[in-house]
Short mmCIF file of C-alpha atoms in Angstrom, two decimals:
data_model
loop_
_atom_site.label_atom_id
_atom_site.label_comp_id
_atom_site.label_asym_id
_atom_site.label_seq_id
_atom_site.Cartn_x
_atom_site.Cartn_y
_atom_site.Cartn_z
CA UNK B 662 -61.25 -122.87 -27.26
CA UNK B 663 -63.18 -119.71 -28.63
CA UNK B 664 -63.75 -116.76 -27.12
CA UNK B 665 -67.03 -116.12 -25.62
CA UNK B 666 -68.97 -112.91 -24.59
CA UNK B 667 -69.26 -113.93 -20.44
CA UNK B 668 -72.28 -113.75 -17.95
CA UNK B 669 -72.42 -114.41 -14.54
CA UNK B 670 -75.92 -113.95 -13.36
CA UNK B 671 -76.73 -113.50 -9.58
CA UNK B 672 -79.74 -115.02 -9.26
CA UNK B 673 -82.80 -116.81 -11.04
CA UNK B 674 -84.41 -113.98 -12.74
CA UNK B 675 -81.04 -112.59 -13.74
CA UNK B 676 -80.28 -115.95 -15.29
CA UNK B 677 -83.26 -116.54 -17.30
CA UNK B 678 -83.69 -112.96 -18.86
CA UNK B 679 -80.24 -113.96 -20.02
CA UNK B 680 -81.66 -117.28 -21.62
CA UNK B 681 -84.58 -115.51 -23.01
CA UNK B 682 -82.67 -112.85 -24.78
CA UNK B 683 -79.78 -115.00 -26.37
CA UNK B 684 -81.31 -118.06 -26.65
CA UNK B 685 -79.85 -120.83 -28.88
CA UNK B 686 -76.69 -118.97 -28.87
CA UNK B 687 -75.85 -119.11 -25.27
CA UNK B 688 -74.70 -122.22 -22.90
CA UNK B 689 -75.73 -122.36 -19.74
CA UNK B 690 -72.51 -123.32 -17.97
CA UNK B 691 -72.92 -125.08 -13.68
CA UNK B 692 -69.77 -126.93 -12.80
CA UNK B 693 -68.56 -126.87 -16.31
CA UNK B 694 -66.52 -130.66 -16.32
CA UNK B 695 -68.69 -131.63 -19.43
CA UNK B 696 -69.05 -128.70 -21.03
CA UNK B 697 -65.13 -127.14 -21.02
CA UNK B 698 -64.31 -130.51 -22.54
CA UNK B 699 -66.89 -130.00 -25.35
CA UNK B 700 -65.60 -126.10 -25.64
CA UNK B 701 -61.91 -127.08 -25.98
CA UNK B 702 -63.17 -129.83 -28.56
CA UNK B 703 -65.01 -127.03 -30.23
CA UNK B 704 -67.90 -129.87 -30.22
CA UNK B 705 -69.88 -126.80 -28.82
CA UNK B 706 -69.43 -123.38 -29.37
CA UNK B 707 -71.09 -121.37 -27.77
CA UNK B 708 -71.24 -117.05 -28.47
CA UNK B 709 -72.15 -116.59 -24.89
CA UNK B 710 -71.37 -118.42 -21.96
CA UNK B 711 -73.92 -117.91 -19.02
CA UNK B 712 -71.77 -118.82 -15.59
CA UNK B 713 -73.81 -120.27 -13.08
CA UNK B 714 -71.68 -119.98 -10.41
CA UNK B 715 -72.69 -117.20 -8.42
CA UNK B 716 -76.08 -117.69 -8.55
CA UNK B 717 -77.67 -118.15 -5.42
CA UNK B 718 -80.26 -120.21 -3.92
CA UNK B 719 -80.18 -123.58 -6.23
CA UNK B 720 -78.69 -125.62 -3.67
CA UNK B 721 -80.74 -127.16 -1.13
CA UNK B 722 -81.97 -130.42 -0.49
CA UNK B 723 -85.60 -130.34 1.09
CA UNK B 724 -87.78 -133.02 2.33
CA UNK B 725 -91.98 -131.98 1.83
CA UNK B 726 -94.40 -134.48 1.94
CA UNK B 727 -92.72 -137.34 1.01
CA UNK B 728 -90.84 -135.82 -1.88
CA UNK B 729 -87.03 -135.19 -1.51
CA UNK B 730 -85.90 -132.23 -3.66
CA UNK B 731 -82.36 -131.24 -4.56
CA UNK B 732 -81.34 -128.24 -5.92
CA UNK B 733 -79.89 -128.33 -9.48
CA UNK B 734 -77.07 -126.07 -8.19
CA UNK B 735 -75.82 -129.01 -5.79
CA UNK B 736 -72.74 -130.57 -6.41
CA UNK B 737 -72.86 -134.23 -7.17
CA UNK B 738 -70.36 -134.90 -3.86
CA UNK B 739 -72.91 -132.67 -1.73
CA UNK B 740 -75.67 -135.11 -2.90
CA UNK B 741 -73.34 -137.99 -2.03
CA UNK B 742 -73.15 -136.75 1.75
CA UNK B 743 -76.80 -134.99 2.19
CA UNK B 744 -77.61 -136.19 5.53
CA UNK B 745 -81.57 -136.16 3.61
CA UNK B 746 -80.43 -137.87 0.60
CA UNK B 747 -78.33 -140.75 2.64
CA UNK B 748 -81.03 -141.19 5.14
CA UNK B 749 -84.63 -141.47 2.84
CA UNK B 750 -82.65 -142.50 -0.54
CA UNK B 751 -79.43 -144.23 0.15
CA UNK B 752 -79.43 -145.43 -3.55
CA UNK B 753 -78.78 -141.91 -4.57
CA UNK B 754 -76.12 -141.47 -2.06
CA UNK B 755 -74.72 -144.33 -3.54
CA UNK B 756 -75.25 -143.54 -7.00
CA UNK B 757 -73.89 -140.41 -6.85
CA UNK B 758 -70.53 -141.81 -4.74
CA UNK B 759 -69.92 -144.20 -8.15
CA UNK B 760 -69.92 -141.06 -10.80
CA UNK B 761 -66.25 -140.66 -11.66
CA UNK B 762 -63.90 -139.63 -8.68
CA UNK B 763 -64.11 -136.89 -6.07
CA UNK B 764 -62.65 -134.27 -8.16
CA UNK B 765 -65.24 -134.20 -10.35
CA UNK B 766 -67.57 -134.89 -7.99
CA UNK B 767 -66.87 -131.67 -5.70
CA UNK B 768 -67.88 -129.42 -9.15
CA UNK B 769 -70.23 -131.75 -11.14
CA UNK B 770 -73.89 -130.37 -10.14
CA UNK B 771 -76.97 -132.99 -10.30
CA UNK B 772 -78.87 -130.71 -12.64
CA UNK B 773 -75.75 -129.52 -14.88
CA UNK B 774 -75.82 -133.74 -15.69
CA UNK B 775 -78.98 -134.05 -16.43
CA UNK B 776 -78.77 -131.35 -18.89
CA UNK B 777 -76.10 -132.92 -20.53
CA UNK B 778 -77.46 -135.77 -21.03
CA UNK B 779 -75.20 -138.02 -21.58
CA UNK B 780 -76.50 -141.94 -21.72
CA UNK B 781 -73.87 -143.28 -20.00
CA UNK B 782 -73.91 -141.47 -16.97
CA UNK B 783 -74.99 -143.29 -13.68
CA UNK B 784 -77.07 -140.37 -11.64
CA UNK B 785 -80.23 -140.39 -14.27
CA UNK B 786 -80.44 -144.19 -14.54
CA UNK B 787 -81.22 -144.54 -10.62
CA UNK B 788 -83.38 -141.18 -10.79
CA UNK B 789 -85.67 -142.84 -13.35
CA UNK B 790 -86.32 -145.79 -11.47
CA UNK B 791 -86.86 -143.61 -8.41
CA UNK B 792 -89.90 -142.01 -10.83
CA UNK B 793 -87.93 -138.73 -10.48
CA UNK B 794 -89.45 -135.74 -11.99
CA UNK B 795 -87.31 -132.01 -13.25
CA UNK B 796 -88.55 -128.55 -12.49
CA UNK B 797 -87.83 -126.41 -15.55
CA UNK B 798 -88.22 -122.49 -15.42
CA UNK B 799 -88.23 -119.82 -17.75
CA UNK B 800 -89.10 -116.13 -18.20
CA UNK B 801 -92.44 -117.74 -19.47
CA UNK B 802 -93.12 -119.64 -16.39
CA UNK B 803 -92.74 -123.42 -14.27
CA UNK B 804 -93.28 -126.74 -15.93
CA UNK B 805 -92.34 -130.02 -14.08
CA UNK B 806 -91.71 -133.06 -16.29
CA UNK B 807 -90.89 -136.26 -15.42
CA UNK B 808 -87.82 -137.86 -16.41
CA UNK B 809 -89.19 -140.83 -18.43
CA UNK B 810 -89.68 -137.95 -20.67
CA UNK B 811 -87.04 -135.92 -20.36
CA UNK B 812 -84.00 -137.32 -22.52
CA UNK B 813 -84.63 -137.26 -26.30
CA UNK B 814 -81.54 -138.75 -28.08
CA UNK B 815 -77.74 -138.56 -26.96
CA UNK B 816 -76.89 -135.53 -25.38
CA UNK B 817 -80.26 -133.79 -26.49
CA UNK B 818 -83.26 -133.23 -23.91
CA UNK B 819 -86.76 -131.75 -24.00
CA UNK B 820 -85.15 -128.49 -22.05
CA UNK B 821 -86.48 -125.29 -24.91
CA UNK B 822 -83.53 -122.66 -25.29
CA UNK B 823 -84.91 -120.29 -22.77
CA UNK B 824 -85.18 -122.95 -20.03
CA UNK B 825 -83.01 -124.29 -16.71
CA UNK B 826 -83.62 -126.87 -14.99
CA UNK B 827 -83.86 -125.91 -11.67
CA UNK B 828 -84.74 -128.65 -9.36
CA UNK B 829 -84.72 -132.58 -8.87
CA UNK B 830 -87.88 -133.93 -7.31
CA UNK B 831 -87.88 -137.39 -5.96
CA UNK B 832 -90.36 -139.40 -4.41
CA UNK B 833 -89.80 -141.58 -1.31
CA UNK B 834 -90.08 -144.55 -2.14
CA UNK B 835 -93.13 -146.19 0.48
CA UNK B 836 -92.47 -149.22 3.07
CA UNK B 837 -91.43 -152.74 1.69
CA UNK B 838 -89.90 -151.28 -1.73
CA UNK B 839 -85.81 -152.25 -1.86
CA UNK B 840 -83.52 -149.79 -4.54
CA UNK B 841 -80.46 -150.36 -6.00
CA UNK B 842 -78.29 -149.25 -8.60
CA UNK B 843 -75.91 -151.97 -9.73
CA UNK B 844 -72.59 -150.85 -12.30
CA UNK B 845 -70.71 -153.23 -14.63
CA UNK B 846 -67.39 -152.05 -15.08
CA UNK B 847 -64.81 -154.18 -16.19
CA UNK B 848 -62.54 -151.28 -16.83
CA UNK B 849 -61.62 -148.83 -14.24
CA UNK B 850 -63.66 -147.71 -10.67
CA UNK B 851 -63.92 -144.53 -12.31
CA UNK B 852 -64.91 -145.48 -15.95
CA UNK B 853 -68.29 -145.22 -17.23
CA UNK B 854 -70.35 -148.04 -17.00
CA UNK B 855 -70.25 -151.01 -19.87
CA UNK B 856 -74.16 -151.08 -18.50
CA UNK B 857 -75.82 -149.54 -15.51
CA UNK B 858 -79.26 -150.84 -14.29
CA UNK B 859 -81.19 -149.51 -11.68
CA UNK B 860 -84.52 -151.41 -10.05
CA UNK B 861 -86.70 -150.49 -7.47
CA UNK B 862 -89.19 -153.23 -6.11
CA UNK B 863 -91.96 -153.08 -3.78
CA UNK B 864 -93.74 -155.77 -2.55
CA UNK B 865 -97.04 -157.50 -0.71
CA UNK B 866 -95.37 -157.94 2.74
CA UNK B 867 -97.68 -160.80 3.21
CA UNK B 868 -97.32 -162.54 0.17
CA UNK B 869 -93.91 -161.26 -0.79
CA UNK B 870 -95.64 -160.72 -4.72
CA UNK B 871 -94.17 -157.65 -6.59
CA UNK B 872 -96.62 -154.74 -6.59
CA UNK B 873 -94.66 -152.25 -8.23
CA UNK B 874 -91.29 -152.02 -9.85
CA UNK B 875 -89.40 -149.94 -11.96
CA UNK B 876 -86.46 -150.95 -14.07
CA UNK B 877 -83.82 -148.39 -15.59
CA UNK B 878 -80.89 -148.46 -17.71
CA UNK B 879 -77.78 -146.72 -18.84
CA UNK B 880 -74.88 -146.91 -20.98
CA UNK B 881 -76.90 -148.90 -23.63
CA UNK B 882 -79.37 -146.94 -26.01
CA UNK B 883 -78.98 -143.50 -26.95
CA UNK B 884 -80.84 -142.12 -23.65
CA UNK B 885 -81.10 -143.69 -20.55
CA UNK B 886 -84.05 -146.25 -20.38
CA UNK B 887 -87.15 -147.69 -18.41
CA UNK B 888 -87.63 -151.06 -19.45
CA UNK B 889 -90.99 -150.78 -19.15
CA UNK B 890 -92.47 -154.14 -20.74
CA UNK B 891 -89.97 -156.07 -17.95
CA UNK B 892 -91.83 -154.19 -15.43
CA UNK B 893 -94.87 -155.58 -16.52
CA UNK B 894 -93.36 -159.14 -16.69
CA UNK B 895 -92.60 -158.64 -12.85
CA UNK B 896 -95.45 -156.88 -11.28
CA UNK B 897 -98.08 -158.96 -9.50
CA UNK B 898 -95.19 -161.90 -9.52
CA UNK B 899 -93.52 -163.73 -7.29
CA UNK B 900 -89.65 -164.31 -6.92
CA UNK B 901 -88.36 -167.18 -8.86
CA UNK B 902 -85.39 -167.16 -10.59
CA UNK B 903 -87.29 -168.05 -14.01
CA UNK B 904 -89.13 -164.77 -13.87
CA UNK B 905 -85.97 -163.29 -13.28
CA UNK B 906 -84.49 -164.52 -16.28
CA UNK B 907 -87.93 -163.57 -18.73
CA UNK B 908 -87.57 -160.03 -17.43
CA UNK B 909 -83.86 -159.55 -18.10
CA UNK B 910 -84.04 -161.33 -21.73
CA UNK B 911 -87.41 -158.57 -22.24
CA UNK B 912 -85.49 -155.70 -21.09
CA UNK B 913 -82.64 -156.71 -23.20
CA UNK B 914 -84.85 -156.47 -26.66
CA UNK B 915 -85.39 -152.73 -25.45
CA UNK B 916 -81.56 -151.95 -25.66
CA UNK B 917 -80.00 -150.53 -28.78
CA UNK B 918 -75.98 -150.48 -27.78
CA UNK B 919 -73.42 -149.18 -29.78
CA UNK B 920 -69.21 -151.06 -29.67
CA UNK B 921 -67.30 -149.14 -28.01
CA UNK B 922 -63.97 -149.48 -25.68
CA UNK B 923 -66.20 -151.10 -23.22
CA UNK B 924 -68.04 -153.74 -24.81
CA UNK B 925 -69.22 -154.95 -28.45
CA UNK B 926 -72.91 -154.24 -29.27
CA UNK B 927 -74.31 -157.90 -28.51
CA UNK B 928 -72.01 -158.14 -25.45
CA UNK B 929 -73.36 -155.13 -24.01
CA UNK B 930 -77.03 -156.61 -24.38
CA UNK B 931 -75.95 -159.43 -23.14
CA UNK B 932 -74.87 -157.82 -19.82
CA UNK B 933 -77.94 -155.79 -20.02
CA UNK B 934 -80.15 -158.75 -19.57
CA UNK B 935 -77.75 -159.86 -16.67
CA UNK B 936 -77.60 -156.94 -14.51
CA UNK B 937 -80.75 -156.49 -14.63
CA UNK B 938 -81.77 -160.17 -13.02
CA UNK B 939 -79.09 -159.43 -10.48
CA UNK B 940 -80.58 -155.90 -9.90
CA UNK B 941 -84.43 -157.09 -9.94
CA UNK B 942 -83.30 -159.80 -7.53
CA UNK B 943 -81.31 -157.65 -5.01
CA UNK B 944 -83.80 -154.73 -4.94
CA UNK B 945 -86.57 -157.94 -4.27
CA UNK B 946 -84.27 -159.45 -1.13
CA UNK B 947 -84.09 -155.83 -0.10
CA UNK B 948 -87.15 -155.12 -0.05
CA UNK B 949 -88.28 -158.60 1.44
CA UNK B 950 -85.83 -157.97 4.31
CA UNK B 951 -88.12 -154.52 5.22
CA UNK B 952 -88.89 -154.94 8.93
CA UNK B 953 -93.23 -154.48 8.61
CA UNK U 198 -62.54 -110.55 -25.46
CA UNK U 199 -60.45 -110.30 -21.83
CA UNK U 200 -61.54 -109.78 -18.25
CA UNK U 201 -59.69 -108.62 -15.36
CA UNK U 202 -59.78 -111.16 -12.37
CA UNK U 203 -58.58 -111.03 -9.23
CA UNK U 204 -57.09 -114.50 -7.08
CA UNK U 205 -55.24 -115.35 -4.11
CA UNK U 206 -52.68 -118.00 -4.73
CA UNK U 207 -51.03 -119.35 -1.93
CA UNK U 208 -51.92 -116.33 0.15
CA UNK U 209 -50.46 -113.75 -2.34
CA UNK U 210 -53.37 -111.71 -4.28
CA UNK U 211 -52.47 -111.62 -8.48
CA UNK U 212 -54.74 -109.34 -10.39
CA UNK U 213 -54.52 -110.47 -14.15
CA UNK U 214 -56.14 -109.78 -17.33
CA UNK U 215 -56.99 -112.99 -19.02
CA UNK U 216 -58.64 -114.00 -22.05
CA UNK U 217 -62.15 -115.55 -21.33
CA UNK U 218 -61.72 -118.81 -22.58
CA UNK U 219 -58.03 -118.77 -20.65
CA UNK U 220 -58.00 -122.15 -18.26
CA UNK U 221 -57.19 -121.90 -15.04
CA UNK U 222 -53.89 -124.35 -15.47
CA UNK U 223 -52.23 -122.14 -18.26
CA UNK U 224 -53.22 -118.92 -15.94
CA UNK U 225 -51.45 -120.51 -13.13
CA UNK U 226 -48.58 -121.78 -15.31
CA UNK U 227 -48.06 -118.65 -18.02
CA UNK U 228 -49.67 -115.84 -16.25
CA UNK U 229 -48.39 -116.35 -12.78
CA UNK U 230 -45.34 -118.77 -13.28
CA UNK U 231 -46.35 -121.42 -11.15
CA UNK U 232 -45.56 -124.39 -13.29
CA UNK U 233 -45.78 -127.00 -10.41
CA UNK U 234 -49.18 -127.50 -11.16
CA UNK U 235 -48.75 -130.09 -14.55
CA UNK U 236 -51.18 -130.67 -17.30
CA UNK U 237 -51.47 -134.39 -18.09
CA UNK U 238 -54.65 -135.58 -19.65
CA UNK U 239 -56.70 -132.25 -20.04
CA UNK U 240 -59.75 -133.93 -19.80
CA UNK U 241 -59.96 -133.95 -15.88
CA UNK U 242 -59.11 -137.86 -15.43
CA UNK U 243 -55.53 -137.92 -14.40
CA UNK U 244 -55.38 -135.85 -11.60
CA UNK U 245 -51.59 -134.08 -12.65
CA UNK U 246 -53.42 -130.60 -12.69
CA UNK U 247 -55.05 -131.06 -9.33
CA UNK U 248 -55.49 -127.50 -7.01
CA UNK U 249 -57.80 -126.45 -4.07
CA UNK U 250 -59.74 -123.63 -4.80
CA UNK U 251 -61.87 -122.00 -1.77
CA UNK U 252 -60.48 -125.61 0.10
CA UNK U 253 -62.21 -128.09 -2.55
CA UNK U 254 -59.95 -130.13 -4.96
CA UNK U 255 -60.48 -129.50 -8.61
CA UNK U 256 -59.07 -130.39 -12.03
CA UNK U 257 -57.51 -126.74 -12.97
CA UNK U 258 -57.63 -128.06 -16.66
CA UNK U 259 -61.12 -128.18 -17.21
CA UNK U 260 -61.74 -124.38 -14.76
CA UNK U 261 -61.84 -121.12 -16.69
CA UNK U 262 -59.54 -118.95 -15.24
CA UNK U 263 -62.11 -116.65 -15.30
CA UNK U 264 -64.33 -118.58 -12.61
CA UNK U 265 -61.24 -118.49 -10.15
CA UNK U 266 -61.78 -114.68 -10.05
CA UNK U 267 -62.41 -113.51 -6.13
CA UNK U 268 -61.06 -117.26 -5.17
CA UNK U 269 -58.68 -118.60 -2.79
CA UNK U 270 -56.35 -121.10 -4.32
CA UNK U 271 -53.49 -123.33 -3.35
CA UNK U 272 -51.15 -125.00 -5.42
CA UNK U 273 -48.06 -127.71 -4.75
CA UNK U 274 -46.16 -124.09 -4.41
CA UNK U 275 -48.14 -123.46 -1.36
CA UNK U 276 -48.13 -126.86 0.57
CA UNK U 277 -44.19 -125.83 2.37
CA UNK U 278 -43.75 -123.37 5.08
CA UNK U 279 -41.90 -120.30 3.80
CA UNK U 280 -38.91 -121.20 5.04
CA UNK U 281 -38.92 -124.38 2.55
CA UNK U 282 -39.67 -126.97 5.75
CA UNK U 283 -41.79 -129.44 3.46
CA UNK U 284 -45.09 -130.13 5.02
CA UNK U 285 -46.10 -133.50 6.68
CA UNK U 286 -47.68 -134.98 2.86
CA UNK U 287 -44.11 -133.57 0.93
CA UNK U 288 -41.62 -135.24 3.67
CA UNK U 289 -43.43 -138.70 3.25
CA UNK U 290 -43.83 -138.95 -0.49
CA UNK U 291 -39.76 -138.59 -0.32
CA UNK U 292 -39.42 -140.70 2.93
CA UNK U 293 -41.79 -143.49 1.73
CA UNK U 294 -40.81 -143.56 -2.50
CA UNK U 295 -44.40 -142.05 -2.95
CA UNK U 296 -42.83 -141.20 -6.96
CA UNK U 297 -40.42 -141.94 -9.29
CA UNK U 298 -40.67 -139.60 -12.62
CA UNK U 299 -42.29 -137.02 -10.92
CA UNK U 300 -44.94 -135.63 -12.98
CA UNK U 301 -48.06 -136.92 -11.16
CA UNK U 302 -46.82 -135.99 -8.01
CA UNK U 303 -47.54 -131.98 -7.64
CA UNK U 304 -51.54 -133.45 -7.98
CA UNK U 305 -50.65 -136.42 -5.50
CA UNK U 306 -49.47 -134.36 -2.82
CA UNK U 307 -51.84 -131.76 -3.26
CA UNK U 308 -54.86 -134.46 -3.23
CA UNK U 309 -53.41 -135.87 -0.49
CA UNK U 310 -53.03 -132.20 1.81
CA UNK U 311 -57.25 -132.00 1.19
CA UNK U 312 -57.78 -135.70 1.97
CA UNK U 313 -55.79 -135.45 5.23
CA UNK U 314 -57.82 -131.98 5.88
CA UNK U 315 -61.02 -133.57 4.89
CA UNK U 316 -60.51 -136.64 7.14
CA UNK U 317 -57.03 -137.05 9.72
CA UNK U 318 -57.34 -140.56 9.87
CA UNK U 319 -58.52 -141.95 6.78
CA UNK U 320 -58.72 -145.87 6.54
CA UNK U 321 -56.74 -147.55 3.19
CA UNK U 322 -59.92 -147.73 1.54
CA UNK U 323 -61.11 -144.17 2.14
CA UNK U 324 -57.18 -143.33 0.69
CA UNK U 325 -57.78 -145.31 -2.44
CA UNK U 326 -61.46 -143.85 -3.44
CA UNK U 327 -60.19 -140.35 -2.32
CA UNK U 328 -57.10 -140.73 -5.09
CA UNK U 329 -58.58 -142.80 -7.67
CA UNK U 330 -58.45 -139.92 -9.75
CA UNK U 331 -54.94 -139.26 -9.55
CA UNK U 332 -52.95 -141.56 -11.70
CA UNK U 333 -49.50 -142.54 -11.55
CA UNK U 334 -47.54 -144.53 -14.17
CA UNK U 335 -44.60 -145.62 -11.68
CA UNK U 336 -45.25 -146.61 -8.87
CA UNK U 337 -48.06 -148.86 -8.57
CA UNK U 338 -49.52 -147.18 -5.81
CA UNK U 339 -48.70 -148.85 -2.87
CA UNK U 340 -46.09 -146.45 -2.05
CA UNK U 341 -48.21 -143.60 -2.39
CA UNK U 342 -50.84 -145.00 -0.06
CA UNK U 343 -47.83 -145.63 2.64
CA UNK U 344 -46.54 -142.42 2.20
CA UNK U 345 -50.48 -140.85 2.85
CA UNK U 346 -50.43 -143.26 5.78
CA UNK U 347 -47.24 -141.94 7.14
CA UNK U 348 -48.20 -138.54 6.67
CA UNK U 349 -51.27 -138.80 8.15
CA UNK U 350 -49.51 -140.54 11.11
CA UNK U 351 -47.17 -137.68 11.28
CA UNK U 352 -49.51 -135.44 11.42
CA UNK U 353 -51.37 -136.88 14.48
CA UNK U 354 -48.10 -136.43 16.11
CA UNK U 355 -47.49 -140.05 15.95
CA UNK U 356 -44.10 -141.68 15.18
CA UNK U 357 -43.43 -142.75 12.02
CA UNK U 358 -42.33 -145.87 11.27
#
């Protein structure tokens, strides 16, 4: 690894006068699981190194008017057992319990992953079918983006130079809507997945008819993805195992996988248009099963 | 480019000057001696270099050294009394054939002292997801799950079978 000139910022302000005056030529740096990897594979190399892990503040999960927020600063395993997180989004909970192993998981922070962006990571795939949005500060001010529109291209976001990403905002999902995050991995509990897919359904209680749903997916495109033409195949529909099959075959025309150790190309989209029937279908029963 | 930094390892304080980019591992292994802590994969998957800092697991090959400044650590040095009585985790991996070559087994037992702190009684299941990121080679597992079993038995001041 190369030598670095070291920061270790206190708090906010500290940190993003930092940002502002290196810019491009410092790396913002939370738990540091990704990025020391990249450092000792000189993939990045940064001049300055901007610690996060003093900072304070940046780590609490809050609950405001339907919106759950987490703190960027939170570690993925303090996500995992939020108390707020496990009780209004369980998915999360669960999402964030599949992401490698505890190790990582006590260090990893939900915003440090998001940042680096990779595609095959599980957390962002469930966040963008929760409609998740990111707060982004800088010396110039507060934006707050949503993640559909976050991610640009592997490991590359919409984040400018002089920018952290300082919260995750969430929206609770509303009565009758069933969530789930569902992982092929035909590898190793701890592997990334050969696909993710994440759907959220909500539907007429009445009728049982889809009025909203969101479909996500990781592991197979250079970003995660919506799949947002198999959302329109579903919404307004009813549960039959033929639309089931038309929206997994849709969303599967909106992958672009690469071969790797964990599946070929077409295998991959295969599995793509698979998980996502059996996540569609499983966030439907869920949601069916919502006492009124 | 160095910095001075200041840890307590297994209750002893070490001030050191380090390079920046020094990790945490080779700090602990050439800077303080304490080469029971191994380096297997170096990418934070295989558990080998496994250490508690401020009470939390973590993979010392991916930590700067330089992060572990003002932190409490322990290492597989650290898990025996001073008078070399092996603690409950150390007597069981022996008693139960928890390892054969040896070289995952500093990270084993030292994964295995936070589980047991984190939870006394943990089910199999809660044993397995807790050390799926330590790998071992050898054994195929089983014995390392009885030997967590025993030990956590032990601990509860319950006989050992």
């Amino acid at each position: 690894m190369n030598p670095f000139n070291y920061h270790t910022p206190e708090t906010q302000e500290e940190a993003l006068a930092l940002l502002h005056e290196h810019g491009d030529s410092a790396k913002l740096m939370a738990g540091g699981t990704a990025l020391v990897i990249m450092m000792k594979q000189r993939l990045v190399v940064p001049e300055t190194l901007i610690s996060l892990h003093r900072l304070r503040g940046l780590t609490a999960v809050q609950e405001t008017n339907g919106t759950l927020q987490l703190g960027a600063l939170l570690t993925h395993r303090a996500a995992e057992t939020a108390p707020l997180v496990r009780a209004h989004l369980p998915v999360l909970a669960e999402t964030y319990r599949r992401v490698a192993t505890v190790r990582i998981r006590n260090v990893a922070t939900v915003g440090g992953a998001l940042a680096h962006a990779d595609p095959n990571q599980d957390p962002p795939v469930t966040l963008l079918a929760l409609d998740a949005q990111v707060q982004l500060a800088s010396v110039g001010g507060n934006r707050t983006v949503p993640l559909t529109d976050f991610f640009t291209d592997y490991y590359e976001t919409m984040l400018r130079p002089d920018e952290l990403l300082t919260a995750i905002r969430v929206p609770i999902p509303p009565s009758h809507t069933g969530s789930v995050y569902v992982k092929f991995l035909p590898r190793t509990a701890d592997d990334y997945a050969t696909v993710g897919v994440a759907a959220t359904v909500q539907v007429d209680p009445a009728t049982g008819t889809c009025q909203d749903c969101r479909i996500a997916l990781g592991s197979v495109g250079s970003t995660p993805l919506r799949a947002q033409q198999a959302e329109a195949v579903v919404r307004g529909q009813r549960l039959t195992p033929e639309l089931l099959r038309e929206a997994g075959a849709v969303a599967q025309q909106q992958t672009d996988p690469i071969s790797d150790t964990r599946g070929s190309a077409d295998y991959k989209r295969a599995m793509a248009g698979v998980f996502v029937r059996r996540a569609l279908e499983q966030a439907w029963q869920q949601a069916l099963a919502t006492p009124s | 480019m160095t910095r001075t930094i200041t840890l307590r390892v297994n209750g002893k304080e070490h001030t050191v000057e380090v390079p920046v980019q020094r990790l945490l591992i080779d700090c602990l292994r050439y800077d303080l001696g304490l080469t029971g802590t191994k380096e297997g994969c170096s990418v934070g998957v295989c558990g080998a270099c496994t250490v508690l800092m401020d009470g939390q697991m973590i993979s010392s090959c991916l930590t700067l050294a330089i992060l572990a400044d003002g932190a409490e650590l322990r290492t597989v040095e650290g898990l025996a009394q001073e008078d070399g009585t092996l603690s409950p985790v150390q007597q069981a991996f022996i008693d139960h054939g928890g390892f054969q070559c040896g070289i995952c087994t500093p990270g084993m037992v030292t994964a295995a002292t936070a589980l047991l702190e984190a939870n006394p009684q943990p089910s199999e299941d809660d044993i397995k997801e807790w050390m799926m990121g330590n790998l071992c080679r050898c054994t195929g597992y089983y014995k390392i799950i009885a030997s967590i079993q025993a030990a956590a038995a032990q601990r509860r001041g319950e006989a050992v079978s």
